[in-house]
Coordinates of C-alpha atoms and ligand atoms in Angstrom, one line a residue:
X1 CA 53.4 64.8 -132.5
X2 CA 52.3 67.9 -134.4
X3 CA 52.8 70.0 -131.3
X4 CA 56.2 68.6 -130.6
X5 CA 57.3 69.4 -134.2
X6 CA 55.9 72.9 -134.0
X7 CA 57.8 73.5 -130.7
X8 CA 61.0 72.9 -132.7
X9 CA 60.0 74.9 -135.7
X10 CA 56.5 76.7 -135.8
X11 CA 56.6 76.7 -139.6
X12 CA 57.6 73.1 -140.2
X13 CA 54.1 71.8 -141.0
X14 CA 52.4 73.3 -144.0
X15 CA 48.8 72.3 -144.6
X16 CA 46.4 72.6 -147.6
X17 CA 49.0 71.9 -150.3
X18 CA 50.9 68.9 -151.6
X19 CA 54.0 67.9 -153.5
X20 CA 53.4 67.6 -157.3
X21 CA 57.0 67.3 -158.6
X22 CA 60.5 66.5 -157.4
X23 CA 63.8 67.8 -158.9
X24 CA 66.6 65.6 -157.4
X25 CA 69.8 67.4 -158.5
X26 CA 73.4 66.9 -157.5
X27 CA 73.6 70.2 -155.5
X28 CA 70.1 70.3 -154.0
X29 CA 66.6 68.8 -154.1
X30 CA 63.5 70.9 -154.9
X31 CA 59.8 70.0 -154.5
X32 CA 57.1 71.9 -156.4
X33 CA 53.8 72.3 -154.4
X34 CA 50.3 72.4 -155.8
X35 CA 50.1 76.0 -154.4
X36 CA 52.7 77.0 -157.0
X37 CA 55.5 77.4 -154.4
X38 CA 58.7 75.4 -154.5
X39 CA 61.0 74.5 -151.6
X40 CA 64.6 73.4 -151.8
X41 CA 66.8 71.6 -149.3
X42 CA 69.7 69.2 -148.8
X43 CA 67.6 66.1 -148.6
X44 CA 64.0 65.1 -149.1
X45 CA 62.3 62.4 -147.0
X46 CA 59.3 61.0 -148.9
X47 CA 56.8 60.0 -146.2
X48 CA 53.7 60.4 -148.4
X49 CA 52.2 56.9 -148.1
X50 CA 51.2 54.2 -150.5
X51 CA 50.3 56.5 -153.4
X52 CA 53.7 58.4 -152.9
X53 CA 54.3 61.1 -155.4
X54 CA 58.0 61.2 -154.3
X55 CA 58.4 57.5 -155.0
X56 CA 56.9 57.8 -158.4
X57 CA 59.0 60.9 -159.2
X58 CA 62.2 59.3 -158.2
X59 CA 61.7 55.6 -158.9
X60 CA 59.1 55.8 -161.6
X61 CA 56.8 53.3 -159.9
X62 CA 53.5 52.5 -161.4
X63 CA 50.2 52.5 -159.4
X64 CA 49.7 50.2 -156.4
X65 CA 47.7 47.0 -157.2
X66 CA 44.6 45.7 -155.4
X67 CA 45.6 42.7 -153.2
X68 CA 42.2 40.9 -153.5
X69 CA 41.3 41.9 -149.9
X70 CA 39.1 44.8 -148.7
X71 CA 38.8 45.9 -145.1
X72 CA 35.8 47.1 -143.1
X73 CA 37.0 49.7 -140.5
X74 CA 35.1 51.3 -137.7
X75 CA 35.5 52.7 -134.3
X76 CA 33.0 52.0 -131.5
X77 CA 32.6 53.8 -128.1
X78 CA 33.4 51.0 -125.6
X79 CA 30.4 51.9 -123.4
X80 CA 28.1 50.6 -126.1
X81 CA 29.6 47.1 -126.0
X82 CA 28.7 44.2 -123.6
X83 CA 31.2 44.1 -120.7
X84 CA 32.8 40.8 -121.7
X85 CA 34.0 42.4 -125.1
X86 CA 35.5 45.5 -123.3
X87 CA 38.7 43.6 -122.4
X88 CA 42.1 45.2 -122.6
X89 CA 43.4 42.8 -125.2
X90 CA 43.6 42.5 -129.0
X91 CA 41.4 39.8 -130.4
X92 CA 41.8 38.0 -133.7
X93 CA 38.8 36.1 -135.2
X94 CA 39.8 33.9 -138.1
X95 CA 37.9 32.0 -140.8
X96 CA 38.0 30.9 -144.4
X97 CA 38.6 33.9 -146.7
X98 CA 38.2 36.5 -143.9
X99 CA 39.2 37.6 -140.5
X100 CA 38.4 40.3 -137.9
X101 CA 40.8 42.1 -135.6
X102 CA 39.6 44.2 -132.6
X103 CA 41.6 46.1 -130.0
X104 CA 41.0 49.0 -127.5
X105 CA 42.0 52.5 -128.4
X106 CA 42.4 55.7 -126.3
X107 CA 42.8 54.0 -122.8
X108 CA 39.9 51.7 -123.6
X109 CA 37.4 54.4 -124.4
X110 CA 37.0 53.2 -127.9
X111 CA 37.3 49.9 -129.7
X112 CA 38.8 49.5 -133.2
X113 CA 37.2 47.1 -135.6
X114 CA 39.0 45.8 -138.8
X115 CA 37.2 43.1 -140.8
X116 CA 39.1 41.8 -143.8
X117 CA 37.3 40.0 -146.7
X118 CA 38.7 38.5 -149.8
X119 CA 37.2 40.0 -153.0
X120 CA 37.8 39.5 -156.7
X121 CA 37.5 43.2 -157.6
X122 CA 37.3 46.6 -156.2
X123 CA 34.3 48.4 -157.8
X124 CA 34.6 52.0 -156.6
X125 CA 37.2 54.4 -157.8
X126 CA 38.1 55.7 -154.4
X127 CA 40.3 53.4 -152.3
X128 CA 38.2 54.3 -149.2
X129 CA 34.4 54.5 -149.3
X130 CA 31.5 54.3 -146.9
X131 CA 29.5 51.1 -146.9
X132 CA 26.5 50.2 -144.8
X133 CA 25.9 48.2 -141.6
X134 CA 23.9 45.6 -143.5
X135 CA 26.7 45.1 -146.1
X136 CA 29.3 44.7 -143.4
X137 CA 27.1 42.3 -141.4
X138 CA 26.4 40.2 -144.6
X139 CA 30.1 39.8 -145.1
X140 CA 30.3 38.1 -141.7
X141 CA 27.0 36.2 -141.9
X142 CA 27.1 33.2 -139.5
X143 CA 30.0 34.6 -137.5
X144 CA 30.1 34.8 -133.7
X145 CA 27.5 37.1 -132.0
X146 CA 30.4 39.2 -130.5
X147 CA 31.5 40.1 -134.0
X148 CA 28.0 41.2 -134.8
X149 CA 27.7 43.2 -131.5
X150 CA 30.8 45.1 -132.7
X151 CA 29.4 45.6 -136.3
X152 CA 26.0 46.7 -135.0
X153 CA 27.6 49.5 -132.8
X154 CA 29.8 51.1 -135.5
X155 CA 28.4 54.4 -136.6
X156 CA 30.2 54.7 -140.0
X157 CA 31.3 51.5 -141.7
X158 CA 34.3 52.4 -143.9
X159 CA 35.5 50.1 -146.7
X160 CA 39.2 50.2 -147.7
X161 CA 40.7 48.5 -150.7
X162 CA 44.0 46.9 -149.4
X163 CA 46.6 47.9 -151.9
X164 CA 50.2 46.7 -152.3
X165 CA 53.4 47.0 -154.3
X166 CA 56.3 44.6 -154.7
X167 CA 59.1 45.1 -152.1
X168 CA 61.9 47.4 -153.2
X169 CA 65.6 46.7 -152.8
X170 CA 66.6 50.5 -152.6
X171 CA 64.8 53.3 -150.8
X172 CA 67.1 56.2 -151.7
X173 CA 68.3 57.8 -154.9
X174 CA 70.6 60.9 -154.8
X175 CA 69.2 63.3 -152.2
X176 CA 65.8 61.6 -151.8
X177 CA 64.9 58.8 -149.3
X178 CA 61.6 57.1 -148.5
X179 CA 60.0 56.0 -145.3
X180 CA 56.9 54.1 -144.4
X181 CA 54.2 53.0 -146.9
X182 CA 55.9 55.0 -149.6
X183 CA 58.6 52.3 -149.7
X184 CA 57.0 49.2 -148.1
X185 CA 53.3 49.1 -148.2
X186 CA 52.0 45.8 -146.8
X187 CA 48.8 44.0 -146.0
X188 CA 47.9 44.9 -142.4
X189 CA 48.0 41.2 -141.3
X190 CA 51.0 41.7 -139.1
X191 CA 49.6 45.0 -137.7
X192 CA 53.0 46.5 -138.6
X193 CA 52.6 49.1 -141.3
X194 CA 52.6 52.1 -139.0
X195 CA 55.1 50.5 -136.7
X196 CA 57.6 50.0 -139.5
X197 CA 57.1 53.6 -140.6
X198 CA 57.9 54.8 -137.0
X199 CA 60.9 52.5 -136.8
X200 CA 62.1 53.9 -140.2
X201 CA 61.8 57.4 -138.9
X202 CA 63.7 56.7 -135.7
X203 CA 66.5 55.0 -137.6
X204 CA 66.7 57.7 -140.2
X205 CA 66.9 60.4 -137.5
X206 CA 69.7 58.5 -135.8
X207 CA 71.8 57.9 -138.9
X208 CA 71.4 61.5 -140.2
X209 CA 72.4 62.8 -136.7
X210 CA 75.5 60.6 -136.8
X211 CA 76.4 61.7 -140.4
X212 CA 75.5 65.4 -140.4
X213 CA 77.5 66.3 -143.5
X214 CA 77.3 63.0 -145.3
X215 CA 73.8 62.0 -146.4
X216 CA 75.1 59.4 -148.8
X217 CA 76.6 57.4 -145.8
X218 CA 73.5 58.1 -143.7
X219 CA 71.1 56.8 -146.4
X220 CA 73.3 53.7 -147.0
X221 CA 73.3 52.9 -143.2
X222 CA 69.5 53.5 -143.1
X223 CA 68.9 51.1 -146.0
X224 CA 71.3 48.5 -144.5
X225 CA 69.3 48.6 -141.2
X226 CA 65.8 48.8 -142.5
X227 CA 65.2 47.3 -146.0
X228 CA 65.5 43.6 -145.0
X229 CA 63.5 44.0 -141.9
X230 CA 60.6 45.9 -143.4
X231 CA 60.5 43.6 -146.5
X232 CA 60.4 40.6 -144.2
X233 CA 57.3 42.1 -142.7
X234 CA 55.7 42.6 -146.1
X235 CA 56.3 38.8 -146.8
X236 CA 55.2 37.7 -143.3
X237 CA 51.9 39.7 -143.7
X238 CA 51.2 37.9 -147.0
X239 CA 51.9 34.6 -145.3
X240 CA 49.4 35.6 -142.5
X241 CA 46.7 35.9 -145.1
X242 CA 47.1 32.1 -145.7
X243 CA 47.2 31.3 -142.0
X244 CA 44.2 33.6 -141.0
X245 CA 42.0 32.7 -144.0
X246 CA 42.7 29.0 -144.1
X247 CA 40.0 26.6 -145.5
X248 CA 40.7 24.3 -142.5
X249 CA 38.8 26.8 -140.4
X250 CA 35.6 25.8 -142.1
X251 CA 34.8 22.7 -139.9
X252 CA 34.8 23.1 -136.1
X253 CA 36.8 20.0 -135.3
X254 CA 39.5 20.5 -137.9
X255 CA 39.5 24.2 -137.0
X256 CA 40.3 23.4 -133.4
X257 CA 43.3 21.3 -134.4
X258 CA 44.4 24.0 -136.8
X259 CA 44.2 26.8 -134.2
X260 CA 46.1 24.7 -131.7
X261 CA 48.8 24.0 -134.2
X262 CA 49.1 27.6 -135.5
X263 CA 48.6 29.5 -132.2
X264 CA 50.5 27.5 -129.7
X265 CA 53.3 29.4 -127.9
X266 CA 56.2 27.9 -129.8
X267 CA 54.6 28.7 -133.2
X268 CA 53.7 32.2 -132.2
X269 CA 57.3 32.8 -131.0
X270 CA 58.6 31.4 -134.2
X271 CA 56.3 33.8 -136.2
X272 CA 56.8 37.0 -134.1
X273 CA 59.9 36.9 -132.0
X274 CA 62.2 38.3 -134.7
X275 CA 59.7 41.2 -134.9
X276 CA 59.3 42.2 -131.3
X277 CA 62.8 41.4 -130.0
X278 CA 64.1 44.5 -131.9
X279 CA 65.2 47.9 -130.7
X280 CA 65.0 50.6 -133.4
X281 CA 66.4 53.2 -131.0
X282 CA 69.5 51.3 -130.2
X283 CA 69.9 50.0 -133.8
X284 CA 69.1 46.3 -133.7
Ligands
FAD301 C1 42.8 48.2 -142.6 C2 44.1 48.7 -142.1 C3 44.5 48.3 -140.8 C4 45.8 48.7 -140.4 N1 46.2 48.3 -139.1 C5 47.4 48.6 -138.7 C6 47.8 48.2 -137.3 O1 47.1 47.7 -136.6 N2 49.1 48.6 -137.0 C7 50.0 49.2 -137.8 O2 51.1 49.5 -137.4 N3 49.6 49.6 -139.0 C8 48.4 49.3 -139.5 N4 48.0 49.7 -140.7 C9 48.9 50.3 -141.6 C10 49.1 51.8 -141.4 O3 47.9 52.5 -141.5 C11 50.1 52.4 -142.5 O4 51.2 51.5 -142.7 C12 50.6 53.7 -142.0 O5 49.6 54.7 -141.9 C13 51.7 54.2 -143.0 O6 52.2 55.5 -142.5 P1 52.8 56.5 -143.5 O7 53.2 57.7 -142.7 O8 54.0 55.8 -144.3 O9 51.8 56.8 -144.6 P2 50.3 57.5 -144.4 O10 49.7 57.2 -143.1 O11 49.5 57.1 -145.6 O12 50.6 59.0 -144.5 C14 51.0 59.7 -145.7 C15 50.8 61.2 -145.5 O13 51.3 61.8 -146.7 C16 50.4 62.8 -147.1 N5 50.6 62.9 -148.6 C17 50.2 62.0 -149.6 N6 50.6 62.5 -150.8 C18 51.2 63.7 -150.5 C19 51.7 64.7 -151.4 N7 51.8 64.6 -152.7 N8 52.2 65.9 -150.8 C20 52.2 66.0 -149.4 N9 51.6 65.1 -148.6 C21 51.2 64.0 -149.1 C22 49.0 62.1 -146.8 O14 48.0 63.2 -146.7 C23 49.3 61.5 -145.4 O15 49.1 62.4 -144.4 C24 46.7 49.4 -141.2 C25 46.3 49.8 -142.5 C26 45.0 49.4 -143.0 C27 44.6 49.8 -144.4

């Protein structure tokens, strides 16, 4: 992506600095950078993630809150895993108060591991930190040997606090507009945060191209297409916490009935069809 952007404009990406302030005026918008420079333009797209400075500057939002869930994350070379785990599918392991998601990356050369655990507090200042293999294994004590085969083969066990903010009704103000986690951070339980950010970007590019001299109309069309859909994802991800972490998964017999009821084809279609039967390029 970086190469594609640089082919259009070699100077478009500036590294080693960051936005510290935003001046959103009627005639132009200006950002001040930590390097001391400032840059002005017609519009500003804030794509700066959950701790968005642009969002705070324009909407005055307070800090994100801890959701009560933390995630273990790690990447594993597939060659280290038993052959039956190296399948070209995503796998979701569910249990009371925690779940694990694994899927292949980079044409199957790597496996991604995300293990989510409910916690009452987040004790480190940083929202990402390194943990240990033993701590990660202890969080999944008694879980299936395949889960432990994955945990054992991770080199660095990262711990992430999962943060959130309430959904927003507006994503633009004056000449500033937000995309991605800056305007709709969500629990990763629909695996849709990055997907929604990409859909936002595709939609925003389309409406700006169609309204070249009228960013007000472009932003209004963008919000009309995107706000409800992304916020529905925020809520669905919250709901998946209850489904994945359900206490009924404690006892094997009840768990079987619960899984059949929650993951039969009709139920899965009901939960996900609205999500996947959508075309951001065509606009709906
Ligand atoms: C455990 C976990 C699992 C996940 N799994 C999935 C998944 O399976 N599928 C999925 O679609 N999503 C998933 N997500 C969500 C996904 O990672 C995010 O939704 C996505 O990265 C958001 O993209 P973004 O571009 O909006 O923000 P970010 O990826 O956070 O990017 C923001 C960028 O802005 C930069 N920045 C920040 N502040 C400034 C500043 N002041 N000035 C300049 N630059 C700045 C940052 O350096 C960063 O490069 C997961 C998230 C977590 C935590």
